[in-house]
Coordinates of C-alpha atoms in Angstrom, one line a residue:
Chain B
X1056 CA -20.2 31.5 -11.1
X1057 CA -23.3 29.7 -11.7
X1058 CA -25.1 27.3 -9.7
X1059 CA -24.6 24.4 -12.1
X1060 CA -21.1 25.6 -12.7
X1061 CA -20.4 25.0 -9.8
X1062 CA -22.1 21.7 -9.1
X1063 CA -19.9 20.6 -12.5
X1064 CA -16.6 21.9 -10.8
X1065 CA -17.3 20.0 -7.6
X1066 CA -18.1 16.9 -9.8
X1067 CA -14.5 16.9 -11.3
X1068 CA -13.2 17.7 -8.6
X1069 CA -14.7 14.3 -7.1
X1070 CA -13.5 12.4 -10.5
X1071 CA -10.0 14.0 -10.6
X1072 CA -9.4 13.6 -6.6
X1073 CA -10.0 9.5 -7.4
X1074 CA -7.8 9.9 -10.0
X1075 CA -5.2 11.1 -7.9
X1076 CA -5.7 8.3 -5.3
X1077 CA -5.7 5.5 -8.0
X1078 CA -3.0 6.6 -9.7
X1079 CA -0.2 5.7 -7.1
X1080 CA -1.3 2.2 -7.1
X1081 CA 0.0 1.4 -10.5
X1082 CA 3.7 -0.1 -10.7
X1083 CA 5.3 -2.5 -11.7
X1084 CA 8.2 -2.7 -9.0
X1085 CA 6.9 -4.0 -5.6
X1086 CA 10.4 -4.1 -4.1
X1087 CA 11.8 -1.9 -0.9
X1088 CA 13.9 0.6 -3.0
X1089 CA 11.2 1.6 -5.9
X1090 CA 10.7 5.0 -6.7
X1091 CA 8.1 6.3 -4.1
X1092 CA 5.0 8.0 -6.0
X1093 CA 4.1 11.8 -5.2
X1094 CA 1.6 13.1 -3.1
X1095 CA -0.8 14.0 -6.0
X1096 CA -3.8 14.3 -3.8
X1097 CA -2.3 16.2 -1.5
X1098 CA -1.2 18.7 -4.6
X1099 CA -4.5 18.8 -6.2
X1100 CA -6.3 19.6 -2.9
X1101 CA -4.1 22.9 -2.4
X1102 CA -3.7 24.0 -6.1
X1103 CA -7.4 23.8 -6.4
X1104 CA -8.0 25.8 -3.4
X1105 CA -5.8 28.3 -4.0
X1106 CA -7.3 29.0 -7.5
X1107 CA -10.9 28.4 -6.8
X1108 CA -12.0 27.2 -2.8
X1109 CA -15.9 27.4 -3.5
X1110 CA -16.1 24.4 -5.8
X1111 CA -13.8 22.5 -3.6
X1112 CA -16.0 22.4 0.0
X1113 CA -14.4 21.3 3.7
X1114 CA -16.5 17.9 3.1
X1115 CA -15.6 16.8 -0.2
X1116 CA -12.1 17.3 1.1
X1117 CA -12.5 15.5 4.2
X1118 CA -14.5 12.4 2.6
X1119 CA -11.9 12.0 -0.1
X1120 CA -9.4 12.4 1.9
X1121 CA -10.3 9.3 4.1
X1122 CA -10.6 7.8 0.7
X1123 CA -6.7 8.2 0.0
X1124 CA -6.0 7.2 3.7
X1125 CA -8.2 3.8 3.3
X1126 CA -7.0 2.8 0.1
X1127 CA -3.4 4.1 0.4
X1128 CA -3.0 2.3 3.6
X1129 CA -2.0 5.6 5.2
X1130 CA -2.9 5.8 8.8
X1131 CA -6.7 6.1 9.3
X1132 CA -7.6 9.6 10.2
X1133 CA -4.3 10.5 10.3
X1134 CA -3.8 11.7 6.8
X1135 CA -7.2 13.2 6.9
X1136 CA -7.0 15.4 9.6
X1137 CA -3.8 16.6 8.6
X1138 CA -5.2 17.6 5.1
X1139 CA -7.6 19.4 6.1
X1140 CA -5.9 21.6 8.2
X1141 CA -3.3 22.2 5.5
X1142 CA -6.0 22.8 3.1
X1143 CA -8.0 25.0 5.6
X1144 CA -4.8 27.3 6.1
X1145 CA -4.4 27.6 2.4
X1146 CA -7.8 28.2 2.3
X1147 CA -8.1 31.5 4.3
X1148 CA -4.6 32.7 3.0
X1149 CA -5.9 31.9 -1.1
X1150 CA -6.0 35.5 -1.6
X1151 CA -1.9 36.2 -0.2
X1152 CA -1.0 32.9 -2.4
X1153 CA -2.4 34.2 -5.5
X1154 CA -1.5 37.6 -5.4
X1155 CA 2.4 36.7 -4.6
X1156 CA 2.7 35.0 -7.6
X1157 CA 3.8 31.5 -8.3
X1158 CA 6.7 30.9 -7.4
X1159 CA 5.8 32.0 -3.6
X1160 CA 2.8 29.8 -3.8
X1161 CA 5.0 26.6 -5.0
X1162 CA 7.1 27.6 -2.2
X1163 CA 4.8 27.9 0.5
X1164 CA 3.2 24.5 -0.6
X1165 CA 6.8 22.8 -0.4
X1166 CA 7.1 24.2 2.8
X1167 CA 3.7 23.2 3.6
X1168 CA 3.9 19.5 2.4
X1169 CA 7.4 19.1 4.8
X1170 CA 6.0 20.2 7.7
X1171 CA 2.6 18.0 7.0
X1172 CA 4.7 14.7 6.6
X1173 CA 6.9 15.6 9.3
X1174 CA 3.9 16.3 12.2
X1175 CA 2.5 13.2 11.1
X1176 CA 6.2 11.1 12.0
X1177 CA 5.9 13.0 15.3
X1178 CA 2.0 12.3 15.8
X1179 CA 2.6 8.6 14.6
X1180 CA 5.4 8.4 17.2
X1181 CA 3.5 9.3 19.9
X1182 CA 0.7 6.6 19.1
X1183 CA 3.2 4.5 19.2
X1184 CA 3.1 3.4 15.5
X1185 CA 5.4 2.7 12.5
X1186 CA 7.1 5.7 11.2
X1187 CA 7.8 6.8 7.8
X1188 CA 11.6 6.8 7.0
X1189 CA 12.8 10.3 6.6
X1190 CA 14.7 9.1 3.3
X1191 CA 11.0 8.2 2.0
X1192 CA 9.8 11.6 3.4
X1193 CA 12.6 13.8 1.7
X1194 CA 11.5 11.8 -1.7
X1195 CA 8.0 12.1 -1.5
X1196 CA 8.5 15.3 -0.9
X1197 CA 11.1 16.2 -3.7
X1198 CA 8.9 14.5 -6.5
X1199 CA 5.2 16.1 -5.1
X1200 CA 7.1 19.7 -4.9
X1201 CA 8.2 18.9 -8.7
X1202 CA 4.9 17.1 -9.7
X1203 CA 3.0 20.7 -8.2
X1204 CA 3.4 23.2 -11.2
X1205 CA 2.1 20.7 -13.2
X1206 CA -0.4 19.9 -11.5
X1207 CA -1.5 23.8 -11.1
X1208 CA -0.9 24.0 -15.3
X1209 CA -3.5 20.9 -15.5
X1210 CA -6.2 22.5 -13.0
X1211 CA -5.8 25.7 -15.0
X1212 CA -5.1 24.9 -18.4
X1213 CA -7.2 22.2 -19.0
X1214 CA -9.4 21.5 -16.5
X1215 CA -10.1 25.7 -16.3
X1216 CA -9.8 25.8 -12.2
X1217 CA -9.4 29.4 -12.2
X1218 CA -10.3 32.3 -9.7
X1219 CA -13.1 34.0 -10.4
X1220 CA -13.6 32.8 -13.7
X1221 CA -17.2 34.5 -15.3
X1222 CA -17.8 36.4 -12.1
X1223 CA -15.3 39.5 -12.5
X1224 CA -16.1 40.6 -16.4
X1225 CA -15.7 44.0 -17.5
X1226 CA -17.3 45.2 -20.3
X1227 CA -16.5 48.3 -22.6
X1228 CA -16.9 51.0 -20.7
X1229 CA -14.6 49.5 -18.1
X1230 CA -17.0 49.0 -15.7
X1231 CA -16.9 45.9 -13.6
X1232 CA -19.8 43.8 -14.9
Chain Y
X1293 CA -25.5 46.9 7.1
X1294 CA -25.3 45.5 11.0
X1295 CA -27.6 42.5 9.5
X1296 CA -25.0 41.5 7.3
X1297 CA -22.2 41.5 9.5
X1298 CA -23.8 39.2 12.0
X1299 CA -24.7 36.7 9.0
X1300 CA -20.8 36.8 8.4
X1301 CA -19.9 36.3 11.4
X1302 CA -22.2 33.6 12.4
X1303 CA -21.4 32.1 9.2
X1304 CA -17.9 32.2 10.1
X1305 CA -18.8 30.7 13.4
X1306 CA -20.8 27.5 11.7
X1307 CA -17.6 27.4 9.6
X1308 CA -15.2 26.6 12.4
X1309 CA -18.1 24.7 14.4
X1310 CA -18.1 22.1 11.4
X1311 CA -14.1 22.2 10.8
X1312 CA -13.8 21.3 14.6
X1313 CA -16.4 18.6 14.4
X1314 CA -14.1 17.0 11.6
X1315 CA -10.8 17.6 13.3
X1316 CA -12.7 15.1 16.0
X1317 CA -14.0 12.7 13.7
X1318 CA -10.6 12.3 12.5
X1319 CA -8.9 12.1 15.8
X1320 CA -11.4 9.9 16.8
X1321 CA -10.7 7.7 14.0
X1322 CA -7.0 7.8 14.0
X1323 CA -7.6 6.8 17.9
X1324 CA -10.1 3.5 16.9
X1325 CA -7.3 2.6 14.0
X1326 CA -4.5 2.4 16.8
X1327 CA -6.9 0.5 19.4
X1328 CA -9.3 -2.0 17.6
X1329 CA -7.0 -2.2 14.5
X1330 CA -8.8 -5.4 12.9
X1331 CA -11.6 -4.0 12.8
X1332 CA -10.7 -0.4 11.0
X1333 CA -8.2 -3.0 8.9
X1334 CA -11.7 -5.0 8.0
X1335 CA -13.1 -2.1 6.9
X1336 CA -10.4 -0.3 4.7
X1337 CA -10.2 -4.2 2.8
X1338 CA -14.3 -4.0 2.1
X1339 CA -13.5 -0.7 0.8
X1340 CA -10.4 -1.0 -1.3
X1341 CA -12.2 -4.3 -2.7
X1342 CA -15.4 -1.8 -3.9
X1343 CA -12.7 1.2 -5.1
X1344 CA -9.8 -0.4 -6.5
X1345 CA -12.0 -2.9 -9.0
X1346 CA -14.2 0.3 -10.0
X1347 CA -10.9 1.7 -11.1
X1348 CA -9.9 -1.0 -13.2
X1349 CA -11.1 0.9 -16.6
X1350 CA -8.0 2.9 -15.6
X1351 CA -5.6 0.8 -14.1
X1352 CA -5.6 -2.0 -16.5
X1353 CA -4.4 -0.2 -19.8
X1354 CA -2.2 2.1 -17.7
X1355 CA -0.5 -0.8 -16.2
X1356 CA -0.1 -2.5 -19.5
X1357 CA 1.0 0.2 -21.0
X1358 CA 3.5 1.1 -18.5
X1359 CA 4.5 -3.3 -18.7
X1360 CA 5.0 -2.6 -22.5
X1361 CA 7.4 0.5 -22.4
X1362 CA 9.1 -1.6 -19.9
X1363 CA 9.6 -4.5 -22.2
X1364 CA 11.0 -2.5 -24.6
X1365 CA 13.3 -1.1 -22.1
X1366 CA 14.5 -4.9 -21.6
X1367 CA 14.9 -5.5 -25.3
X1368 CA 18.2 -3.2 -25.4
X1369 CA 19.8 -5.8 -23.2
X1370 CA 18.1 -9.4 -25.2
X1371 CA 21.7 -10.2 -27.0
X1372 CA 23.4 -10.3 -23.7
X1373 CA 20.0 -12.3 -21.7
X1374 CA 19.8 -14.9 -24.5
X1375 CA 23.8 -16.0 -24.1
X1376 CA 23.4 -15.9 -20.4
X1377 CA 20.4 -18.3 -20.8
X1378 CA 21.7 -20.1 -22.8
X1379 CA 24.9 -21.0 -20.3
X1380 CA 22.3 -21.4 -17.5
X1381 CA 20.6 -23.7 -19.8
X1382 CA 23.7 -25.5 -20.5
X1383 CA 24.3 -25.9 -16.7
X1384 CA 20.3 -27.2 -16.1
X1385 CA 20.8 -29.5 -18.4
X1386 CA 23.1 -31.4 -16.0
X1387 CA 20.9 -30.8 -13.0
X1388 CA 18.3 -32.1 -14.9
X1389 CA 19.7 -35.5 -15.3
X1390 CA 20.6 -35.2 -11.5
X1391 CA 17.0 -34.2 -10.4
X1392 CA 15.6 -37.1 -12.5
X1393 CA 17.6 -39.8 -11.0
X1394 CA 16.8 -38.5 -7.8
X1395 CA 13.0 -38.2 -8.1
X1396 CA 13.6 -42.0 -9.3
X1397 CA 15.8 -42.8 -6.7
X1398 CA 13.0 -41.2 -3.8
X1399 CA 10.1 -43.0 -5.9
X1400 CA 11.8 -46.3 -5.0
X1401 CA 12.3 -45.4 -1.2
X1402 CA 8.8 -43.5 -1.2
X1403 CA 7.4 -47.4 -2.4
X1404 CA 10.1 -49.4 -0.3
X1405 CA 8.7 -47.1 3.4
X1406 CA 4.6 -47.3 2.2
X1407 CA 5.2 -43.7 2.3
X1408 CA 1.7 -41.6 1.9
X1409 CA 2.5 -38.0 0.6
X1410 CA 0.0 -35.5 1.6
X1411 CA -2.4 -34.4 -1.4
X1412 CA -4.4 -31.7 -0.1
X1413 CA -2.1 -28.8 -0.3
X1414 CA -4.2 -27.0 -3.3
X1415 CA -2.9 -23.0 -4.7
X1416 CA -4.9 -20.7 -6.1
X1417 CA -3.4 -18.2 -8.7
X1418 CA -3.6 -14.7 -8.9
X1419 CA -2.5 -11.8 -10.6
X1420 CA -0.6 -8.7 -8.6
X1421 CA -2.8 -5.8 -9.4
X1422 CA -1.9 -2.7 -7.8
X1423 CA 0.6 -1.3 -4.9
X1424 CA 0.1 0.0 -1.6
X1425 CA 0.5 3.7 -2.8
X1426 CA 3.3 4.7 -0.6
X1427 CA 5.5 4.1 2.3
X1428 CA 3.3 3.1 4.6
X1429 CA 2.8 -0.2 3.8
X1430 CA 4.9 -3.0 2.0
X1431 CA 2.3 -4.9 0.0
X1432 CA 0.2 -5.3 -2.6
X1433 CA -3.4 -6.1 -3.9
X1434 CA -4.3 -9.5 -5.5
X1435 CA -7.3 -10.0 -7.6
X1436 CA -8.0 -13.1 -6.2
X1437 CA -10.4 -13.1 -2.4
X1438 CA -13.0 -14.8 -0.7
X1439 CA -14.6 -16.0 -3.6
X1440 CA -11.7 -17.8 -4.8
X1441 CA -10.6 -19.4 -1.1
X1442 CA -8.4 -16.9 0.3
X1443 CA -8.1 -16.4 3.6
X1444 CA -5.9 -14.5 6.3
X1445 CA -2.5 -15.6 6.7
X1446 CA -2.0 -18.1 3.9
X1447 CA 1.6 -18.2 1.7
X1448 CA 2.1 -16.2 -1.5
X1449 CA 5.0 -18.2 -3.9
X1450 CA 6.2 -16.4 -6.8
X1451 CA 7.7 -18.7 -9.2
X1452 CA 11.2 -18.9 -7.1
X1453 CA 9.7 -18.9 -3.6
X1454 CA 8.0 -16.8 -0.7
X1455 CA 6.9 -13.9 -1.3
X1456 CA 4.5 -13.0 1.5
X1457 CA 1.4 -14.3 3.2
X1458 CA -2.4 -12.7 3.0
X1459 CA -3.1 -10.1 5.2
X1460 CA -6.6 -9.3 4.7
X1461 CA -9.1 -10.9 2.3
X1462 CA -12.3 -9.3 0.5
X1463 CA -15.1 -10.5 -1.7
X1464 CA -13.0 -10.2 -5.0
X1465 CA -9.2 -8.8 -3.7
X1466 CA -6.5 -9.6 -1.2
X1467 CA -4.1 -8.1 0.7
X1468 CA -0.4 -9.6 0.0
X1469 CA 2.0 -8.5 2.9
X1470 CA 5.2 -8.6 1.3
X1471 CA 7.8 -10.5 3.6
X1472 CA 9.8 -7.0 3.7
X1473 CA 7.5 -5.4 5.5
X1474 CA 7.7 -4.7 9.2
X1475 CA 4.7 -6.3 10.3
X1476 CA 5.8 -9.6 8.4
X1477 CA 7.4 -12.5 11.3
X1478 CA 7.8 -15.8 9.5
X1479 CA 8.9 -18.9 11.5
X1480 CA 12.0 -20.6 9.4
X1481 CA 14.5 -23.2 9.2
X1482 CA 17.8 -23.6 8.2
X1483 CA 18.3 -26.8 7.4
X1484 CA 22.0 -27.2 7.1
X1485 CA 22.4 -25.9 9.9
X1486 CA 19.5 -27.0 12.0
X1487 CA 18.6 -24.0 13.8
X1488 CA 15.1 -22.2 13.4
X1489 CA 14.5 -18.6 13.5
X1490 CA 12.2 -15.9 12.7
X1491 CA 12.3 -14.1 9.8
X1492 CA 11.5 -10.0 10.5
X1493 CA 10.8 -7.5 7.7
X1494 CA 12.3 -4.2 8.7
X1495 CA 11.5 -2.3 5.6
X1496 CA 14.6 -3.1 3.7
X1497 CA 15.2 -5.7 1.0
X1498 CA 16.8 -8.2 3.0
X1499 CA 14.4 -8.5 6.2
X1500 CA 16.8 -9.7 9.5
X1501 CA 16.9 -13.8 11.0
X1502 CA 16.5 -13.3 14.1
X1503 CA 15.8 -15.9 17.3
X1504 CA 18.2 -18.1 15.9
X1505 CA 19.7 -20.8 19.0
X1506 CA 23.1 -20.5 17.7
X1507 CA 23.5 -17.9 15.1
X1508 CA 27.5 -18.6 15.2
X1509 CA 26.5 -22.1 13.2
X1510 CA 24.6 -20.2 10.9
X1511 CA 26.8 -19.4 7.6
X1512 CA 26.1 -17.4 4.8
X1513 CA 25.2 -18.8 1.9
X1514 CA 22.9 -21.5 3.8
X1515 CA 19.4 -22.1 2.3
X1516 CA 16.4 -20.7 4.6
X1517 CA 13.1 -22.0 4.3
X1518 CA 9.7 -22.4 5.9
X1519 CA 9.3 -24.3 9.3
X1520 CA 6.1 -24.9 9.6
X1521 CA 5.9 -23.8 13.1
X1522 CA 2.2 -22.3 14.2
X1523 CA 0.7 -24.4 11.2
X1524 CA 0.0 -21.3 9.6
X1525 CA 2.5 -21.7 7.0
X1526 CA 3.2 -25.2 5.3
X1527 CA 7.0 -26.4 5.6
X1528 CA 10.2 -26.5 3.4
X1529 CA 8.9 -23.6 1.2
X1530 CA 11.8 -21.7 0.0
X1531 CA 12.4 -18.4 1.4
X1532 CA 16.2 -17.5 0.3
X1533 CA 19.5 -17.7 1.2
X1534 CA 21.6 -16.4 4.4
X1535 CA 23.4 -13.1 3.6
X1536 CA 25.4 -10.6 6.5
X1537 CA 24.5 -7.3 6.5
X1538 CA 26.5 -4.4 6.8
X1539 CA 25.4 -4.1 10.3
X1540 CA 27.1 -7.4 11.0
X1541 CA 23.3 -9.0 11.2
X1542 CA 22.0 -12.2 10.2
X1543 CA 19.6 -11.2 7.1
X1544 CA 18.2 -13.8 4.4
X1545 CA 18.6 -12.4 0.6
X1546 CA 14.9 -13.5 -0.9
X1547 CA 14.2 -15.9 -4.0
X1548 CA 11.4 -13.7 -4.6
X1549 CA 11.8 -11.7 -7.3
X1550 CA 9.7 -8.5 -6.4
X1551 CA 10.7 -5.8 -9.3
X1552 CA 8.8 -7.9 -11.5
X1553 CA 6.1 -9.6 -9.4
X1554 CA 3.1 -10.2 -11.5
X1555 CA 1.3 -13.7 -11.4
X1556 CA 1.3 -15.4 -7.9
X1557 CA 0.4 -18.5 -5.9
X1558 CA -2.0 -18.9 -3.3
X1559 CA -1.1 -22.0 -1.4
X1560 CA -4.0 -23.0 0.6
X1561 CA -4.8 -26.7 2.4
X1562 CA -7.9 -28.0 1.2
X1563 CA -8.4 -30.8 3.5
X1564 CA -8.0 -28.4 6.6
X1565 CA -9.8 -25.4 6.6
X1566 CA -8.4 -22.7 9.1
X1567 CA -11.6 -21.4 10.1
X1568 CA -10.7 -17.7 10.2
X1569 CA -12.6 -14.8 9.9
X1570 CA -11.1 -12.0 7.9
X1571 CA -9.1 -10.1 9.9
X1572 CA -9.4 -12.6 12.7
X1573 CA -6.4 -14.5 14.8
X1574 CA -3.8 -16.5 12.7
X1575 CA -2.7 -19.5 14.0
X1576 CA -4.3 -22.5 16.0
X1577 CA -6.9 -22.1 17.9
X1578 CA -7.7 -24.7 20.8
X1579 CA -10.6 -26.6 20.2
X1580 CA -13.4 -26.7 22.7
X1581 CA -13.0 -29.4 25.6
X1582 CA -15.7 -31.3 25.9
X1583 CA -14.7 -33.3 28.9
X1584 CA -14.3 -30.4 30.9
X1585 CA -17.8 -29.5 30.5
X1586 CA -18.7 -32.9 31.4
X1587 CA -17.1 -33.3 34.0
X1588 CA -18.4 -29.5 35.9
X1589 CA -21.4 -30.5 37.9
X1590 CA -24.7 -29.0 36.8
X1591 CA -25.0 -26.7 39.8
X1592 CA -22.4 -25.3 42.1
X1593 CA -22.4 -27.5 45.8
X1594 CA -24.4 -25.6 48.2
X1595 CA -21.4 -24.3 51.0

């Protein structure tokens, strides 16, 4: 992949990672029992990873990712940290995830996204801090598990996240180019 | 061959040298969040009040767009909303005549006691723009702030009643703190039956009454509103009604109607300004004595 390739990928990665974070702030419904939005950050971190980790560096993860916890009103650092280390463990495992197939991937990330919310209860309740309902966890996790796939379609159909794209060509002869 | 391996591997070594640096930083910033909380809360308000209105391009035709679909939703059930409006309108009809005598009626007294009304309570309006984004937090962000004479710990109405109070201010946004949240303690009254209490968000939609002197007086059905205690919060502003839950606790059903929040009132008292700094203490703060400084002699008696 090129150099400015690159550069462009980490630029929309920047713009759709915003997106992400704005996008849960739109409702109309501000009382107790409205539908909780998904994780989309959190779902676009790992699906980009997975498909394409170079364009989608440790630092543009962390800074936007103390974004989302500022303007989500998510515990400071909290959400962060736990990020990261998510997105670090799908990062060295990319290779596994893709190879398995989808499917496996989508069910890795659930499993992924549970345990993430649920360390954070435990972390939170150890600061001493307000928990998150486990009602609230099970559907933020039920609707970012659902909202994944299609957030893996967008990176890949439209936005063209894809592994090794223009690096791997082969050419006639069937040599690797 | 060997050269390359020890570029991987001290590339691999800078790799988890930086990802253990950030770890920290994060720690160290989850740690600063649960001690100086103000502070970090000060911060996260500057910043949403330099993201969220950069966003707007997105936000404000998404949200309308979303406010149309939604009034379109409505229009399936307009047959059945204009009879019942126009029974309530049958029934306001009466009250009207009954509110207008009165308000005569209290003129008269009003000019018969010399009675002064206080003037200076002055609102600002907003508009609701955007939700907290999750669980975390039950509030919302008004585009009204600093600018427009906001300031920590004033009341939010709705067009019904209460709705919440500020809870941090920027340049050009606020924080509302919905009264449903758990951080949210308002000190009521209950007039009918004389008792005050505190009203305590607890994350569901009817937030508990709790510290009232005799909760065995208090009935269901009675009105709750604001007392006034602290002076943070002016008086008699209607907060709801007394409900039981199914816990058998004392919880207040709110006037506010918050599935379809959207312009808001700011009430703010123009004669006395609170003096707070964003994020600071709510509530009164002591003045300065002078008389105890005067009377301290200048230098300490020599034993």
């Amino acid at each position: 992949m090129s150099g400015w390739r690159i550069a462009f990928n980490r630029t929309i990665f920047v713009i759709t990672a915003a997106l992400c974070i704005t996008i849960p702030l739109i409702t109309l419904d501000y009382s107790v029992d409205r539908v909780l939005p998904p994780d989309l950050f959190y779902a676009l971190c790992v699906s980009w990873i997975i498909r394409q980790d170079k364009t989608a560096d440790m630092p543009l993860v962390i800074i936007m990712a103390l974004l989302a916890d500022f303007v989500l009103m998510r515990p400071v650092g909290l959400g962060a940290l736990l990020i990261l280390v998510t997105t670090e463990i799908a990062r060295n495992n990319a290779r596994v995830l893709r190879d398995q197939g989808f499917i496996l991937e989508w069910l890795a990330v659930s499993i992924g996204f549970g345990l993430m919310m649920l360390v954070q209860n435990l972390l939170l309740t150890f600061a001493f801090a307000n928990r998150v309902a486990l009602s609230d966890i099970g559907q933020i996790s039920l609707s970012t598990i659902l909202c994944y796939p299609f957030m893996s379609a967008f990176l890949y159909y439209v936005l063209r996240i894809r592994h090794g794209a223009g690096r791997l060509r082969i050419n006639r002869l069937g040599r690797v180019a | 061959m060997a050269g390359e391996n020890s570029t991987a591997s001290s590339w691999k070594f800078l790799r988890r040298l930086v990802l253990g640096l950030f770890v920290a930083l994060c720690l160290a910033l989850f740690l600063l969040w649960r001690i100086d909380n103000p502070r970090v809360e000060r911060f996260r308000m500057a910043l949403i009040d330099r993201f969220v209105p950069s966003m707007g391009w997105m936000l404000t035709p998404v949200t309308s767009v979303t406010r149309m679909l939604d009034d379109y939703r409505s229009y399936d059930q307009i047959y059945q909303q204009n009879l019942e409006l126009r029974r309530e309108l049958q029934r306001m009809e009466v009250w009207r005549e009954a509110a207008s005598q009165l308000e005569q009626k209290n003129a008269e007294l009003r000019a018969l006691n010399n009675l002064r009304l206080n003037p200076s309570l002055a609102y600002v309006a907003g508009e609701l723009m955007a939700d907290s984004g999750g669980p975390y937090s039950q509030s919302g962000l008004l585009n009204i702030g600093l600018i427009d004479g906001v300031a920590d710990g004033q009341a939010v109405v709705d067009g019904n009643g209460l709705i919440g109070r500020v809870a941090g201010v920027g340049e050009n946004t606020s924080r509302l703190l919905f009264l449903t949240d758990t951080s949210s303690q308002v000190p009521v009254h209950i007039p009918n039956a004389r008792q005050h209490g505190i009203l305590t968000g607890d994350n569901s939609e009817n937030p508990l009454l709790q510290f009232a002197s005799d909760p065995d007086e208090v009935a269901t059905g009675m009105r709750v509103v604001t007392s006034g205690d602290g002076g943070v919060f002016p008086s008699d502003i209607l907060v709801g009604e007394v409900v039981r839950g199914v816990d058998g606790r004392l919880r207040v059903l709110l006037v506010a109607d918050y599935r379809n929040a959207e312009f808001l009132r700011v009430l703010r008292d123009a004669s006395d300004d609170m003096g707070i700094e964003p994020g600071g203490v709510v509530g009164d703060i002591p003045p300065p004595l002078p008389e105890l400084d005067a009377t301290l002699p200048a230098e300490a008696p020599v034993q």
